[in-house]
Short mmCIF file of C-alpha atoms in Angstrom, two decimals:
data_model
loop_
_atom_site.label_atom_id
_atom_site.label_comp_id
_atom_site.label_asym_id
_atom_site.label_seq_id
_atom_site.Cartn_x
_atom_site.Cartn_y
_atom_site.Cartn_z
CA UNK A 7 -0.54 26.49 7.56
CA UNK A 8 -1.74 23.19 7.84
CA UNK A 9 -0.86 20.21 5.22
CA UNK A 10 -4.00 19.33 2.85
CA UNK A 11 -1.89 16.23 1.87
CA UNK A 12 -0.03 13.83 4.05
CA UNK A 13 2.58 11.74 2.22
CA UNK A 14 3.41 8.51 3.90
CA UNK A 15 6.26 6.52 3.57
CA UNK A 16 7.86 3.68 5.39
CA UNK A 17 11.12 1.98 5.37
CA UNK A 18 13.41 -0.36 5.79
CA UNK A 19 16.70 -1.29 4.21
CA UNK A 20 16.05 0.59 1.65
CA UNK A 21 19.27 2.07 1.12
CA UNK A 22 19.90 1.89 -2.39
CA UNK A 23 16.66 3.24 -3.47
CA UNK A 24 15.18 5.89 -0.92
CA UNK A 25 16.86 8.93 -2.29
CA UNK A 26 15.01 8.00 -5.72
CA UNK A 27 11.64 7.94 -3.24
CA UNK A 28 12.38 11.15 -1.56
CA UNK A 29 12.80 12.82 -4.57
CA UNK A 30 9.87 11.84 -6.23
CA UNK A 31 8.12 13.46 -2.83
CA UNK A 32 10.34 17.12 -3.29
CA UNK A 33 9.54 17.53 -7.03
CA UNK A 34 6.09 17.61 -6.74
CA UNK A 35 4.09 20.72 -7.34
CA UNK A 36 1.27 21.47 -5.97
CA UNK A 37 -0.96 24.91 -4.63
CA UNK A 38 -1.26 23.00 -1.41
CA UNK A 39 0.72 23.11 1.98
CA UNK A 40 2.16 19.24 2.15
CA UNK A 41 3.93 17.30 4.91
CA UNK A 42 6.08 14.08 4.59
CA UNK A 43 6.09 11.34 6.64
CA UNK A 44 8.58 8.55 6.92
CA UNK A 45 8.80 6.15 8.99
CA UNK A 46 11.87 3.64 9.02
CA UNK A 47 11.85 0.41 11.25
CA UNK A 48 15.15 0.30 12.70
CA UNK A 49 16.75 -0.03 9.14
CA UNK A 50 20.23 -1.88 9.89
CA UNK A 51 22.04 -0.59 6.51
CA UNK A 52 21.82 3.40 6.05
CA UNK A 53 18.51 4.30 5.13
CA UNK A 54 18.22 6.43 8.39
CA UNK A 55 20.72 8.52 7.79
CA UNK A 56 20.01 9.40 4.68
CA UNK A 57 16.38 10.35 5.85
CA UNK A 58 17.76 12.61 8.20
CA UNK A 59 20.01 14.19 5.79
CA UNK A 60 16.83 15.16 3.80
CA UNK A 61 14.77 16.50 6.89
CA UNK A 62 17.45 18.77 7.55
CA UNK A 63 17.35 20.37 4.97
CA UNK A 64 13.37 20.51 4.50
CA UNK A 65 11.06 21.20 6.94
CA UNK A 66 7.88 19.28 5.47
CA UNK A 67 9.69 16.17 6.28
CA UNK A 68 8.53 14.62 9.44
CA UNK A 69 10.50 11.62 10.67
CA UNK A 70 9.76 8.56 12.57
CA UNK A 71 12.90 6.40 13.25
CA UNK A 72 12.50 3.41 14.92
CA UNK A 73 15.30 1.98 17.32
CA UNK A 74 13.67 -1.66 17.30
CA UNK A 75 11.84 -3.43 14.46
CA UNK A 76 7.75 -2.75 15.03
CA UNK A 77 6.60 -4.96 11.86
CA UNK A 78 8.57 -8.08 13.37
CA UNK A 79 6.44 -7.43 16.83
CA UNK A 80 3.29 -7.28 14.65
CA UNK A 81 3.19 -3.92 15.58
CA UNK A 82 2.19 -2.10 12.16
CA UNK A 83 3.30 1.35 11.49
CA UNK A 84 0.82 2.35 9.47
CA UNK A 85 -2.32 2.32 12.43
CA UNK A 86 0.45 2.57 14.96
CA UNK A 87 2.94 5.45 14.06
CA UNK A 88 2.18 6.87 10.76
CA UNK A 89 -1.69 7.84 10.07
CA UNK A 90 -1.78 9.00 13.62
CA UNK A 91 0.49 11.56 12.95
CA UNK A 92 -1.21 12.55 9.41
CA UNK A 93 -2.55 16.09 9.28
CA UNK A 94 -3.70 16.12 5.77
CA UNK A 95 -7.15 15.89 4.52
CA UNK A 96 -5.57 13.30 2.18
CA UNK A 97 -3.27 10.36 2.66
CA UNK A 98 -0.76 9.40 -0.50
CA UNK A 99 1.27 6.26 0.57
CA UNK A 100 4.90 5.19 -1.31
CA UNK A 101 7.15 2.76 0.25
CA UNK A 102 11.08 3.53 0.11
CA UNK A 103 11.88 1.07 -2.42
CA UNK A 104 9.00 2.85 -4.67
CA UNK A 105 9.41 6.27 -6.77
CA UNK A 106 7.08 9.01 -8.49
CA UNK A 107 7.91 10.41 -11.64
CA UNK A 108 5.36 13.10 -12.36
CA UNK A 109 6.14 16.08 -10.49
CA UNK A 110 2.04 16.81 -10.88
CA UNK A 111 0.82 13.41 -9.72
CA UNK A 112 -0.64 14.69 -6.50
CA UNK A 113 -1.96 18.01 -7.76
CA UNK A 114 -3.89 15.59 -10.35
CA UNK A 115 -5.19 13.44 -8.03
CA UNK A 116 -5.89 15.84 -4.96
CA UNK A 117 -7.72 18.25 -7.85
CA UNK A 118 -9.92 15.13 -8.70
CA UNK A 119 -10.86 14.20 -5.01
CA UNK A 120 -11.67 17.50 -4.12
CA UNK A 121 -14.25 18.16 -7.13
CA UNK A 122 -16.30 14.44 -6.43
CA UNK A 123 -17.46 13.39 -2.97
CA UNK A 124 -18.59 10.45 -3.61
CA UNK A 125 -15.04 8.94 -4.97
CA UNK A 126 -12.86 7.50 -2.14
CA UNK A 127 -9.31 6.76 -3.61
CA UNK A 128 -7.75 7.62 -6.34
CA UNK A 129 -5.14 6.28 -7.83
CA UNK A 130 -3.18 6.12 -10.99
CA UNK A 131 -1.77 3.45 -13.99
CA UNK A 132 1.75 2.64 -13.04
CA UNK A 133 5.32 0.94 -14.29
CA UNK A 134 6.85 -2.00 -12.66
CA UNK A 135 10.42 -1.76 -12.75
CA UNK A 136 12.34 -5.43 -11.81
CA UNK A 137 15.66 -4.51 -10.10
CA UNK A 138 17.55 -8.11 -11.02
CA UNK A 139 17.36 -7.32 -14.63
CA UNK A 140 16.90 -3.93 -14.97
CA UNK A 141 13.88 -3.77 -17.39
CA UNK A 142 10.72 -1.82 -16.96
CA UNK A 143 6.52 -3.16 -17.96
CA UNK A 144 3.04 -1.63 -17.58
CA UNK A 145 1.63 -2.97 -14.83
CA UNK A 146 -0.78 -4.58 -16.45
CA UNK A 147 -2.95 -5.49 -13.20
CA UNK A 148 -4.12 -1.78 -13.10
CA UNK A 149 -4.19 -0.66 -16.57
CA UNK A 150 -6.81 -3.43 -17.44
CA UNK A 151 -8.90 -1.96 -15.03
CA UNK A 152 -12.15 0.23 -15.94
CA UNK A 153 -11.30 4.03 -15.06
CA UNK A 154 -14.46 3.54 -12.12
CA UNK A 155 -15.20 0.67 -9.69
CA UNK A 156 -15.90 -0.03 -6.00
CA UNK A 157 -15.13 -2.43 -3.44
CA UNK A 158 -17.01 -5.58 -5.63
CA UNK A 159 -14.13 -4.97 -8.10
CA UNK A 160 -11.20 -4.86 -5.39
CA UNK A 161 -12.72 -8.20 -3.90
CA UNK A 162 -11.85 -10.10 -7.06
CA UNK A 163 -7.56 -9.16 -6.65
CA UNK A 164 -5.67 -5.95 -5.43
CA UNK A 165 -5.00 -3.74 -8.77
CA UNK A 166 -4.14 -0.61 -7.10
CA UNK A 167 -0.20 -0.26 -6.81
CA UNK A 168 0.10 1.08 -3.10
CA UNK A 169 2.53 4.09 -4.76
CA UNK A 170 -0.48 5.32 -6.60
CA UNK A 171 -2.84 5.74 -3.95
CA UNK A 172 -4.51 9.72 -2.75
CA UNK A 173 -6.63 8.71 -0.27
CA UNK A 174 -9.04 10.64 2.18
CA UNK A 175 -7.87 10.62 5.77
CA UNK A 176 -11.44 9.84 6.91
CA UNK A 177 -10.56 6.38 8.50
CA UNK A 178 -9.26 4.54 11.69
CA UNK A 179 -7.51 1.67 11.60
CA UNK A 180 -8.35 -0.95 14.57
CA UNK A 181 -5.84 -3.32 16.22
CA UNK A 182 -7.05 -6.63 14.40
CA UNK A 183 -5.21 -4.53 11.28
CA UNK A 184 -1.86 -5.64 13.06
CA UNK A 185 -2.32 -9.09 12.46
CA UNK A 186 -2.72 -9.06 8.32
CA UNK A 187 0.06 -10.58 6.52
CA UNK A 188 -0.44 -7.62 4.21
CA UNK A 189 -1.46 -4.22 4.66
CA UNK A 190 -2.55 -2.49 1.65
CA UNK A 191 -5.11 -4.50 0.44
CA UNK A 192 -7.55 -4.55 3.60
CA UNK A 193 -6.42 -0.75 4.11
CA UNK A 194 -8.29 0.10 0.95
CA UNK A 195 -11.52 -1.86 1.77
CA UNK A 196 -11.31 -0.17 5.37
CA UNK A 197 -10.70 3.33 3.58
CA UNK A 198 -13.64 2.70 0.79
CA UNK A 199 -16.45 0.75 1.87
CA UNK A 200 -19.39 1.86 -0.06
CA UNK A 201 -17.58 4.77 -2.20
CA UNK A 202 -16.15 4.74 -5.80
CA UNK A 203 -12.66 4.51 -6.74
CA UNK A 204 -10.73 6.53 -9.97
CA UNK A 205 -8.49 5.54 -11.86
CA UNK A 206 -6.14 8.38 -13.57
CA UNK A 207 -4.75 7.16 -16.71
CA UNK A 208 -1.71 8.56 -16.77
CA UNK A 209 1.59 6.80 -15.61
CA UNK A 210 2.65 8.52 -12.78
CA UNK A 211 5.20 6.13 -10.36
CA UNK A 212 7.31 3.19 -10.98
CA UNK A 213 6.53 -0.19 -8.22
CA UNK A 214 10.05 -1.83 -7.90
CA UNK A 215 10.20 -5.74 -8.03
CA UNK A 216 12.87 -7.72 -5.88
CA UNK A 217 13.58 -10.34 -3.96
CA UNK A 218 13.05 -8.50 -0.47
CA UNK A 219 9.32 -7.45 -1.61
CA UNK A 220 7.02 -9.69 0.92
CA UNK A 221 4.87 -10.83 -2.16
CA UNK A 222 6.95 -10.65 -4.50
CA UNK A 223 9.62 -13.66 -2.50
CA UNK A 224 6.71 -15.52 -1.36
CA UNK A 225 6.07 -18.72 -3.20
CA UNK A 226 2.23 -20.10 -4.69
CA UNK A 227 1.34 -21.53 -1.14
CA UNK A 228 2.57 -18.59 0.89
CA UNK A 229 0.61 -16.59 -1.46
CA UNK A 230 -2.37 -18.58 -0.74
CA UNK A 231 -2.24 -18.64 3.14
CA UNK A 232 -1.74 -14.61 2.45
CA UNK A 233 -4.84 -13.89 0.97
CA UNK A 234 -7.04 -16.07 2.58
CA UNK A 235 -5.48 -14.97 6.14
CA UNK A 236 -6.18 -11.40 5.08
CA UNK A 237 -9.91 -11.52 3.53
CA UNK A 238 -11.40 -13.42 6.71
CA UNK A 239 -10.72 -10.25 8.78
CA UNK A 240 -11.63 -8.01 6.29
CA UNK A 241 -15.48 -10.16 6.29
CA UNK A 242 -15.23 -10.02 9.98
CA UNK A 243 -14.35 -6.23 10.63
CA UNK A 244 -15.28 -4.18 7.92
CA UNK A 245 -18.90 -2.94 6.98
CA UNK A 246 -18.60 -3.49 3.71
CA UNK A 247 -21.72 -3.67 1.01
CA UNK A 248 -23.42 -6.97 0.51
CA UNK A 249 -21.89 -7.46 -2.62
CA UNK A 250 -18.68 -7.04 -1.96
CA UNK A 251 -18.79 -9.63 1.30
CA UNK A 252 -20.53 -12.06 -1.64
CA UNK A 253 -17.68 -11.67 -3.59
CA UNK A 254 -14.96 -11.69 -0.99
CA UNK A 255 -16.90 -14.97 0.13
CA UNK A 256 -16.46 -16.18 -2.97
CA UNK A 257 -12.95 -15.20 -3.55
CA UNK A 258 -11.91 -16.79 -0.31
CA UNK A 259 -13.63 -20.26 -1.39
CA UNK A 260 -11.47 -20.27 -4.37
CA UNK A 261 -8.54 -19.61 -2.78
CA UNK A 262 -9.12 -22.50 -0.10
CA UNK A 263 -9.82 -24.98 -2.57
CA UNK A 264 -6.41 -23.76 -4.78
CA UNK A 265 -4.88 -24.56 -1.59
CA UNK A 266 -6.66 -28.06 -0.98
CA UNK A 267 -5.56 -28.97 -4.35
CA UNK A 268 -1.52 -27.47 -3.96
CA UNK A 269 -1.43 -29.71 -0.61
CA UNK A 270 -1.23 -33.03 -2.44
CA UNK A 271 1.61 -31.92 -4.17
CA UNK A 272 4.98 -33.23 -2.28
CA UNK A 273 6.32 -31.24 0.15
CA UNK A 274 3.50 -28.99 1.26
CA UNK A 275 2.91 -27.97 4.64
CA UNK A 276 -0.26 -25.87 6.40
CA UNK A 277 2.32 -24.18 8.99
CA UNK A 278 1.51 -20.72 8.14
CA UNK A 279 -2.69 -21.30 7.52
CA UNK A 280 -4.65 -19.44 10.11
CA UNK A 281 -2.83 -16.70 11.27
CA UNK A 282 -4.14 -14.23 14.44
CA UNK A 283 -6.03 -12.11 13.46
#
């Protein structure tokens, strides 16, 4: 039988916590056929091996294992090697360092999708947990958020925790995607457009802070040069509503003049501005 629901999760040195991941994946229950998905990118500490230790003993996992780093190439994983090779109706995306703690999270959020047509993603409140000290907060960038929005409401910042995300498999992502300095963010303007998005309420995964996270170790400038380098492509590529190009417009102003104002500070340098995309 084929998988209604594709999870898919990529890797790399995630040694310490991808058992955590996987086994947020295996206790979930759901009256659906799933398939798992991991992709690792040439991990050099021994998060393949522990994959494999888990696909052996459960068929639903389908592995990817890279013997060369893609993401250093610019070669994404995502468009390249992982949504290519998604079955499901639905996507639901975790990273290895990331973890699920409600064993009904997708059955929720699949159940939800299913009944309303017109809602595109759906994800769910979430924890932050900050591995150099141990402690656990809301993640107060979703919760804040109205239960409905759309793509005007995304333009203004990314509150959807890429752990938290069902998504419909209804999209193809095109090579320009390669070039973003971040990939979740444009994914779910690509995967949305003109739909609604839910938000459950319940806290159903915990997003893990440390110093190998790409945003998380990137200082105010790299920041910055992320976002604007990622919403000129999205303006460029995606058919998005009118309001939502106004307000990425807008957003992307901002963010040049923060910029502007951060290079007179000592120091600063526009190295990384302008990526290709």
């Amino acid at each position: 039988m084929e998988p209604l629901l594709s999870i898919c999760c990529t890797t790399f040195n995630h040694e310490k916590y991808v058992r955590e991941t996987i086994e947020g994946f295996l206790i979930q229950q759901t009256s659906f056929p799933i398939e798992i998905i991991i992709h690792d990118d040439a991990s050099t500490d021994g998060t393949a091996a522990i994959i494999k230790e888990y696909a052996d003993k459960d068929h639903r996992i389908v592995t990817i294992l890279q013997d060369e780093n893609q993401f250093s190439q610019k070669i994404k994983p995502w468009r390249n090697y992982v949504f290519p090779k998604a079955k499901g109706k639905y996507i639901a995306l975790c990273e290895g360092d990331d973890y699920w703690t409600d064993p009904l999270k997708l059955q929720k959020q699949v159940d939800f999708l299913e009944a309303n047509s017109d809602f595109a993603l759906c994800f769910h409140n979430s924890k932050k947990y900050f591995q150099e000290t141990g402690t656990f907060e809301i993640n107060l960038a979703s919760s804040d958020i109205a239960s409905v929005t759309t793509s005007v409401d995304l333009a203004d910042y990314n509150f959807i925790a890429t752990p938290t995300v069902v998504m419909r498999n209804n999209f193809k992502l095109e090579p320009w995607f390669d070039f973003m300095p971040v990939g979740d963010w444009p994914l779910f303007f690509i995967q949305v457009q003109d739909k609604k998005i839910m938000k459950l309420n319940d806290y159903m995964c915990v997003y893990r802070i440390h110093d190998k996270g790409v945003w998380s170790s990137a200082n105010e400038q790299q920041r910055l040069e992320m976002d604007i380098n990622t919403i000129k492509p999205i303006l460029d590529n995606v058919a998005l509503p009118k309001a939502t190009k106004a307000a990425l417009r807008k957003k992307h102003k901002e963010k040049l003049s923060a910029l502007k104002k951060l290079s007179k500070k000592p120091g600063f340098s526009f190295k990384h501005l302008f990526s290709k995309s």
